[in-house]
Amino acid sequence: MISILRNLDWKLNAAVFFLVAASLASLFGASQALFYKQLLWTALGLGLMAIIIQFDWRPVASHHLFIFGFYFLTLVLLAVVYFFAPAVRGARSWLSFGGFQLQPSELVKVSLILLYSFFFSRKHAAIARISNIVVPFIYLLIPAGLIALQPDFGTVLVLIFVWLGFLLISGIKWRHLFLIFLILALAGVFGWQYFLKNYQKERILGLIFPGRDPLGVNYSVIQAKIAVGSAGFLGKGFRQGTQTQLGFLTESKTDFIFAALIEEWGLVAGIFIVLLFFMIVFRITRIGLDAPNNFSRFVCLGTLILWCGQFALNVGSNLALTPVVGVTFPFLSYGGSSLLTNFILLGIIQSVFLRRSL
C-alpha cells in the first residue's frame, strides 16, 4: 500500500485536497452541522478511492457485462427514486439512508463515462457512421429522461455536455457536429414551447435580461455579484461576509459557494480556486494522453469533460454568465453524492496513472 501511495500523481491529489479543504473551511464558517457531514463524506470518499486505486481497470474494457450491468443498475435506481422517493423542495432526486441521502443521478455520471469509454474505444475510428452517433445518444436519452422527470435539468445539461465531448474527442466530422447542434437548437425551441416549466423559462430570461425580477429569478445572481464585487482583493474575513452570513446569498454552500468563498477570502482566493481547477485539468489531460489504451484514455478525458462542464455552469452562474441550474463545483460544493462520485472517478484516474507503464 505504501508503494502505491508513493507512486500516485500527488500534484493532482494536492489540487483536489486543497479544493476539499477550501470547501470544508467555507462550510465550517456557515454551518458546523454541514461541515461535519461533509467531513464524513470526504472520509468515505477517500476510503472508496483507496479501494478503487488498487484495482487494474484496464481489463474492464473487455467486460461488457460489468459496464452495462452498472449502467442498468443506475437506471433502476433512477426509477426507484422517481416512483418511491419523497419530494424534497419539489424534486424527487434522493434516496434516504438514515441521516444521509444518496443522489443516483450522480452515479449515472460514472456509469455513462464508463459506458461511453467502452463504446468509443471500439467505435471512434468509425465515428462518421450515423449509428455511432445515435446509439450513444440513446444511452444518454434514457437516464436523461428519468432525471428530467425529477426534475433536474442541470444534470441533464451536464450529461448532454459529456455526450458531445465524447463525440468531439472521438474525431466527429464538423458537418455532423453542425447537424447535431442544429437538431439540439430545434429541440430547444420545441422544449421551450412544450416541456420547460415557467420557472425554468424565467431563469433563462433572467440570464438574458439581468435586471428582470430582481427579487425573484435574478435575486440569487444579484446577491452573488454583490458578494464578489464587494470582496476586494483579500475579502471581508472569515465569517464576516455580509451576503453569506446574513442569508442574502441563497445556496451559499452549493450553487454559490464560489461567490461565498470570494466574499470572505477575496479575489485572491477566487483566483487560487480557479488555478487549482486548471491544475486538475492539466494533470488529467497528461494522464489521459499517456494512458496505455483507448479505454483508459477515454475514462480520463470523459471525466475531464464532466468536471469542466460542471465548473463552467457553476462558476458561470456565480458570475451571471450562465443560467442557475443547480450544478455543483467539483470537490468544492457541499454534497455527499457529488463528492463520492468525484472520488470514484479520481480513484479510477489514479489507477490508470499508477499502471501507465505496465
C-alpha positions as a printed NumPy array, in Angstrom:
array([[  0.   ,   0.   ,   0.   ],
       [  2.874,   2.367,   0.808],
       [  4.414,   1.784,  -2.627],
       [  1.037,   2.518,  -4.232],
       [  0.71 ,   5.796,  -2.342],
       [  4.248,   6.793,  -3.281],
       [  3.588,   6.343,  -6.999],
       [  0.327,   8.277,  -7.27 ],
       [  0.063,  11.61 ,  -9.069],
       [  0.405,  13.823,  -5.993],
       [  0.176,  17.049,  -7.957],
       [ -3.356,  16.032,  -8.934],
       [ -4.129,  14.864,  -5.404],
       [ -2.804,  18.096,  -3.893],
       [ -5.029,  20.238,  -6.138],
       [ -8.071,  18.145,  -5.187],
       [ -7.239,  18.19 ,  -1.461],
       [ -6.843,  21.989,  -1.473],
       [-10.284,  22.314,  -3.106],
       [-11.794,  19.994,  -0.481],
       [-10.06 ,  21.965,   2.284],
       [-11.473,  25.227,   0.908],
       [-14.921,  23.646,   0.844],
       [-14.64 ,  22.481,   4.453],
       [-13.389,  25.901,   5.575],
       [-16.34 ,  27.613,   3.912],
       [-18.818,  25.122,   5.379],
       [-17.315,  25.478,   8.875],
       [-17.963,  29.21 ,   8.717],
       [-21.549,  28.726,   7.514],
       [-22.841,  25.587,   9.277],
       [-20.866,  23.279,  11.546],
       [-23.502,  20.544,  11.089],
       [-22.912,  20.543,   7.34 ],
       [-19.164,  20.772,   7.932],
       [-19.132,  17.516,   9.909],
       [-21.384,  15.806,   7.341],
       [-19.107,  16.85 ,   4.507],
       [-16.077,  15.763,   6.531],
       [-17.631,  12.316,   6.914],
       [-18.427,  12.151,   3.191],
       [-14.814,  13.162,   2.489],
       [-13.529,  10.322,   4.663],
       [-15.861,   7.865,   2.9  ],
       [-14.785,   9.187,  -0.492],
       [-11.094,   8.848,   0.336],
       [-11.666,   5.299,   1.593],
       [-13.542,   4.382,  -1.576],
       [-10.846,   5.998,  -3.683],
       [ -8.156,   3.989,  -1.867],
       [-10.011,   0.753,  -2.684],
       [-10.575,   1.695,  -6.339],
       [ -6.921,   2.616,  -6.879],
       [ -5.859,  -0.94 ,  -6.082],
       [ -7.864,  -2.362,  -8.999],
       [ -6.476,  -2.571, -12.5  ],
       [ -9.244,  -1.026, -14.6  ],
       [ -7.761,  -1.967, -17.969],
       [ -9.446,  -5.409, -18.122],
       [-12.831,  -3.703, -17.547],
       [-12.687,  -2.67 , -21.196],
       [-13.269,  -6.335, -22.078],
       [-16.076,  -6.979, -19.593],
       [-19.201,  -5.57 , -21.214],
       [-21.395,  -7.29 , -18.585],
       [-19.867,  -5.124, -15.851],
       [-20.157,  -1.943, -17.927],
       [-23.788,  -2.497, -18.944],
       [-24.699,  -4.024, -15.576],
       [-23.592,  -0.876, -13.758],
       [-25.415,   1.27 , -16.309],
       [-28.683,  -0.622, -15.845],
       [-28.269,  -0.528, -12.063],
       [-28.189,   3.269, -12.17 ],
       [-31.314,   3.253, -14.368],
       [-33.088,   1.075, -11.793],
       [-32.049,   3.459,  -9.016],
       [-33.402,   6.399, -11.023],
       [-36.719,   4.578, -11.467],
       [-36.871,   3.806,  -7.731],
       [-36.232,   7.476,  -6.959],
       [-38.991,   8.622,  -9.292],
       [-41.639,   6.233,  -8.003],
       [-40.778,   5.895,  -4.316],
       [-38.577,   8.759,  -3.1  ],
       [-40.23 ,  11.618,  -1.198],
       [-40.287,  15.043,  -2.812],
       [-37.744,  17.478,  -1.385],
       [-38.33 ,  21.108,  -2.452],
       [-40.439,  19.855,  -5.349],
       [-37.869,  17.345,  -6.647],
       [-37.583,  13.563,  -6.289],
       [-33.823,  13.155,  -6.508],
       [-32.623,  11.435,  -3.335],
       [-32.749,   8.048,  -1.64 ],
       [-32.567,   8.344,   2.15 ],
       [-30.431,   6.073,   4.337],
       [-30.676,   7.051,   7.979],
       [-29.469,  10.625,   8.197],
       [-27.813,  10.56 ,   4.775],
       [-29.136,  10.959,   1.262],
       [-27.826,   9.42 ,  -1.959],
       [-28.485,  11.018,  -5.335],
       [-28.498,   8.271,  -8.023],
       [-28.154,  10.827, -10.819],
       [-24.575,  11.352,  -9.618],
       [-23.797,   7.658, -10.138],
       [-25.215,   7.958, -13.658],
       [-22.267,  10.232, -14.476],
       [-19.838,   7.427, -13.621],
       [-21.823,   4.745, -15.449],
       [-22.18 ,   6.891, -18.574],
       [-18.47 ,   7.736, -18.659],
       [-17.572,   4.033, -18.346],
       [-20.142,   3.058, -20.985],
       [-19.024,   5.764, -23.422],
       [-15.369,   4.864, -22.828],
       [-16.206,   1.231, -23.613],
       [-18.204,   2.188, -26.712],
       [-15.94 ,   4.848, -28.231],
       [-12.725,   2.932, -27.542],
       [-14.044,   0.485, -30.145],
       [-16.008,   2.756, -32.457],
       [-14.059,   6.02 , -32.605],
       [-12.329,   5.032, -35.832],
       [-15.766,   4.706, -37.445],
       [-17.334,   7.766, -35.797],
       [-18.523,   9.001, -39.209],
       [-21.229,   6.325, -39.179],
       [-24.546,   7.772, -38.047],
       [-25.207,   4.704, -35.864],
       [-22.108,   5.522, -33.798],
       [-23.635,   8.909, -33.016],
       [-27.226,   7.781, -32.497],
       [-26.529,   4.765, -30.245],
       [-24.583,   6.822, -27.633],
       [-27.4  ,   9.38 , -27.741],
       [-29.885,   6.622, -26.865],
       [-27.636,   5.621, -23.953],
       [-27.894,   9.261, -22.845],
       [-31.595,   9.694, -23.553],
       [-32.852,   7.029, -21.132],
       [-31.211,   8.296, -17.914],
       [-31.585,  11.929, -19.021],
       [-35.34 ,  11.415, -19.437],
       [-35.652,   9.907, -15.956],
       [-33.564,  12.712, -14.443],
       [-35.621,  15.356, -16.266],
       [-38.743,  13.917, -14.601],
       [-37.293,  14.566, -11.12 ],
       [-36.889,  17.425, -12.344],
       [-33.13 ,  18.12 , -12.547],
       [-32.295,  19.845, -15.818],
       [-28.864,  20.911, -14.573],
       [-27.691,  17.289, -14.521],
       [-29.336,  16.696, -17.904],
       [-27.292,  19.577, -19.368],
       [-24.102,  18.114, -17.903],
       [-24.862,  14.67 , -19.383],
       [-25.503,  16.231, -22.806],
       [-22.173,  18.029, -22.436],
       [-20.491,  14.667, -21.74 ],
       [-22.075,  13.089, -24.836],
       [-20.959,  15.965, -27.058],
       [-17.494,  15.897, -25.511],
       [-17.035,  12.216, -26.274],
       [-18.085,  12.838, -29.871],
       [-15.515,  15.624, -30.168],
       [-12.575,  13.671, -28.777],
       [-13.599,  10.718, -30.967],
       [-12.992,  12.83 , -34.078],
       [-16.526,  13.553, -35.273],
       [-16.711,  15.383, -38.588],
       [-17.627,  19.057, -38.468],
       [-20.649,  18.672, -40.723],
       [-22.063,  16.039, -38.385],
       [-21.34 ,  18.277, -35.387],
       [-23.115,  21.191, -37.086],
       [-26.112,  18.95 , -37.774],
       [-26.195,  17.863, -34.099],
       [-26.181,  21.476, -32.883],
       [-28.944,  22.314, -35.368],
       [-31.054,  19.412, -34.065],
       [-30.354,  20.416, -30.449],
       [-31.376,  24.01 , -31.263],
       [-34.657,  22.806, -32.766],
       [-35.159,  20.522, -29.77 ],
       [-34.539,  23.519, -27.519],
       [-37.25 ,  25.525, -29.273],
       [-39.633,  22.568, -29.009],
       [-38.744,  22.05 , -25.354],
       [-39.288,  25.742, -24.579],
       [-42.736,  25.559, -26.085],
       [-43.935,  22.277, -24.605],
       [-41.686,  20.963, -21.816],
       [-39.976,  23.706, -19.819],
       [-41.826,  24.914, -16.752],
       [-42.374,  28.616, -16.188],
       [-39.656,  28.911, -13.532],
       [-37.131,  27.302, -15.899],
       [-38.052,  29.748, -18.652],
       [-37.69 ,  32.591, -16.147],
       [-34.129,  31.503, -15.311],
       [-33.141,  31.678, -18.973],
       [-34.864,  35.034, -19.438],
       [-33.202,  36.246, -16.249],
       [-29.8  ,  35.494, -17.783],
       [-30.649,  37.388, -20.975],
       [-32.186,  40.315, -19.069],
       [-30.134,  40.812, -15.852],
       [-32.495,  43.452, -14.49 ],
       [-35.551,  41.221, -14.78 ],
       [-37.326,  40.333, -11.498],
       [-34.524,  41.347,  -9.06 ],
       [-36.469,  39.991,  -6.081],
       [-37.319,  36.728,  -7.819],
       [-35.465,  34.814, -10.503],
       [-32.415,  37.114, -10.513],
       [-32.227,  37.58 ,  -6.739],
       [-29.509,  34.982,  -6.05 ],
       [-27.413,  36.056,  -9.02 ],
       [-27.565,  39.701,  -7.938],
       [-26.549,  38.751,  -4.382],
       [-23.665,  36.677,  -5.782],
       [-22.453,  39.637,  -7.816],
       [-22.671,  41.867,  -4.714],
       [-20.702,  39.278,  -2.714],
       [-17.968,  39.062,  -5.355],
       [-17.918,  42.773,  -6.151],
       [-17.644,  43.886,  -2.515],
       [-14.973,  41.363,  -1.516],
       [-11.895,  43.263,  -2.639],
       [ -8.537,  41.566,  -3.056],
       [ -8.349,  39.953,   0.398],
       [-12.053,  39.66 ,   1.243],
       [-14.032,  40.612,   4.339],
       [-12.598,  37.912,   6.584],
       [-13.677,  34.561,   7.976],
       [-17.393,  34.633,   8.914],
       [-17.516,  38.342,   8.026],
       [-19.262,  38.103,   4.668],
       [-22.499,  40.048,   4.916],
       [-24.282,  38.432,   1.98 ],
       [-23.285,  34.945,   3.131],
       [-23.615,  35.204,   6.911],
       [-26.864,  37.203,   6.879],
       [-28.52 ,  34.792,   4.46 ],
       [-28.888,  37.141,   1.499],
       [-26.825,  34.783,  -0.677],
       [-29.004,  31.695,  -1.01 ],
       [-27.474,  28.244,  -1.593],
       [-24.117,  29.615,  -0.45 ],
       [-22.931,  26.078,   0.328],
       [-23.754,  24.524,  -3.049],
       [-24.659,  26.573,  -6.131],
       [-22.979,  29.79 ,  -4.917],
       [-20.117,  28.534,  -2.756],
       [-17.63 ,  30.118,  -5.178],
       [-19.129,  33.576,  -4.557],
       [-19.309,  32.886,  -0.793],
       [-15.608,  31.982,  -0.702],
       [-14.611,  35.101,  -2.631],
       [-16.679,  37.344,  -0.338],
       [-14.84 ,  36.179,   2.784],
       [-11.397,  35.357,   1.354],
       [-11.185,  37.799,  -1.518],
       [-10.337,  37.838,  -5.195],
       [ -7.04 ,  36.127,  -4.402],
       [ -8.975,  33.098,  -3.126],
       [-11.111,  33.03 ,  -6.273],
       [ -8.004,  33.093,  -8.479],
       [ -6.423,  30.36 ,  -6.34 ],
       [ -9.52 ,  28.145,  -6.678],
       [ -9.572,  28.579, -10.465],
       [ -5.834,  27.82 , -10.685],
       [ -6.36 ,  24.665,  -8.639],
       [ -9.039,  23.548, -11.061],
       [ -6.764,  24.301, -14.027],
       [ -4.078,  22.188, -12.36 ],
       [ -6.592,  19.313, -12.192],
       [ -7.4  ,  19.827, -15.884],
       [ -3.711,  19.835, -16.823],
       [ -2.808,  16.73 , -14.808],
       [ -5.782,  14.66 , -16.03 ],
       [ -5.069,  15.697, -19.622],
       [ -1.486,  14.464, -19.221],
       [ -2.633,  11.198, -17.636],
       [ -5.241,  10.648, -20.348],
       [ -2.847,  11.291, -23.216],
       [ -0.242,   8.972, -21.666],
       [ -2.774,   6.218, -20.89 ],
       [ -1.79 ,   2.758, -22.233],
       [ -5.109,   2.033, -24.027],
       [ -8.101,   3.775, -25.517],
       [-10.498,   2.787, -22.736],
       [ -8.301,   4.334, -20.028],
       [ -7.715,   7.394, -22.192],
       [-11.45 ,   7.921, -22.713],
       [-12.211,   7.486, -18.99 ],
       [ -9.703,  10.21 , -18.116],
       [-10.817,  12.625, -20.814],
       [-14.5  ,  11.838, -20.169],
       [-14.058,  12.739, -16.504],
       [-12.351,  15.933, -17.579],
       [-15.292,  16.796, -19.832],
       [-17.718,  16.175, -16.955],
       [-15.833,  18.332, -14.471],
       [-15.215,  21.137, -16.98 ],
       [-18.939,  21.221, -17.788],
       [-19.837,  21.446, -14.103],
       [-17.161,  24.081, -13.497],
       [-18.409,  26.229, -16.385],
       [-22.06 ,  26.053, -15.309],
       [-21.352,  26.619, -11.606],
       [-18.856,  29.466, -11.898],
       [-20.806,  30.906, -14.817],
       [-23.961,  31.129, -12.713],
       [-21.981,  32.855,  -9.914],
       [-20.832,  35.483, -12.404],
       [-24.169,  35.784, -14.267],
       [-22.728,  34.156, -17.398],
       [-24.899,  31.016, -17.407],
       [-28.362,  30.191, -16.016],
       [-28.628,  28.94 , -12.437],
       [-29.3  ,  25.221, -12.927],
       [-28.111,  23.739,  -9.617],
       [-24.827,  22.198, -10.797],
       [-22.062,  21.647,  -8.234],
       [-18.448,  22.807,  -8.41 ],
       [-16.41 ,  19.552,  -8.33 ],
       [-14.878,  18.929,  -4.867],
       [-15.907,  22.418,  -3.687],
       [-19.703,  22.452,  -3.38 ],
       [-21.436,  20.731,  -0.471],
       [-22.987,  17.389,  -1.385],
       [-22.143,  13.847,  -0.348],
       [-23.265,  12.096,  -3.533],
       [-21.333,  14.522,  -5.714],
       [-18.21 ,  14.152,  -3.585],
       [-18.372,  10.337,  -3.621],
       [-18.826,  10.327,  -7.4  ],
       [-15.845,  12.606,  -7.883],
       [-13.627,  10.486,  -5.633],
       [-14.686,   7.345,  -7.535],
       [-13.611,   8.94 , -10.815],
       [-10.417,  10.268,  -9.239],
       [ -9.625,   6.765,  -7.977],
       [-10.009,   5.316, -11.482],
       [ -7.771,   8.048, -12.925],
       [ -5.094,   7.431, -10.285],
       [ -5.308,   3.698, -11.039],
       [ -4.656,   4.493, -14.715],
       [ -1.69 ,   6.698, -13.751],
       [ -0.282,   4.029, -11.432],
       [ -0.245,   1.409, -14.203],
       [  0.647,   3.673, -17.137],
       [  3.908,   1.854, -17.868],
       [  2.719,  -1.7  , -17.193]])
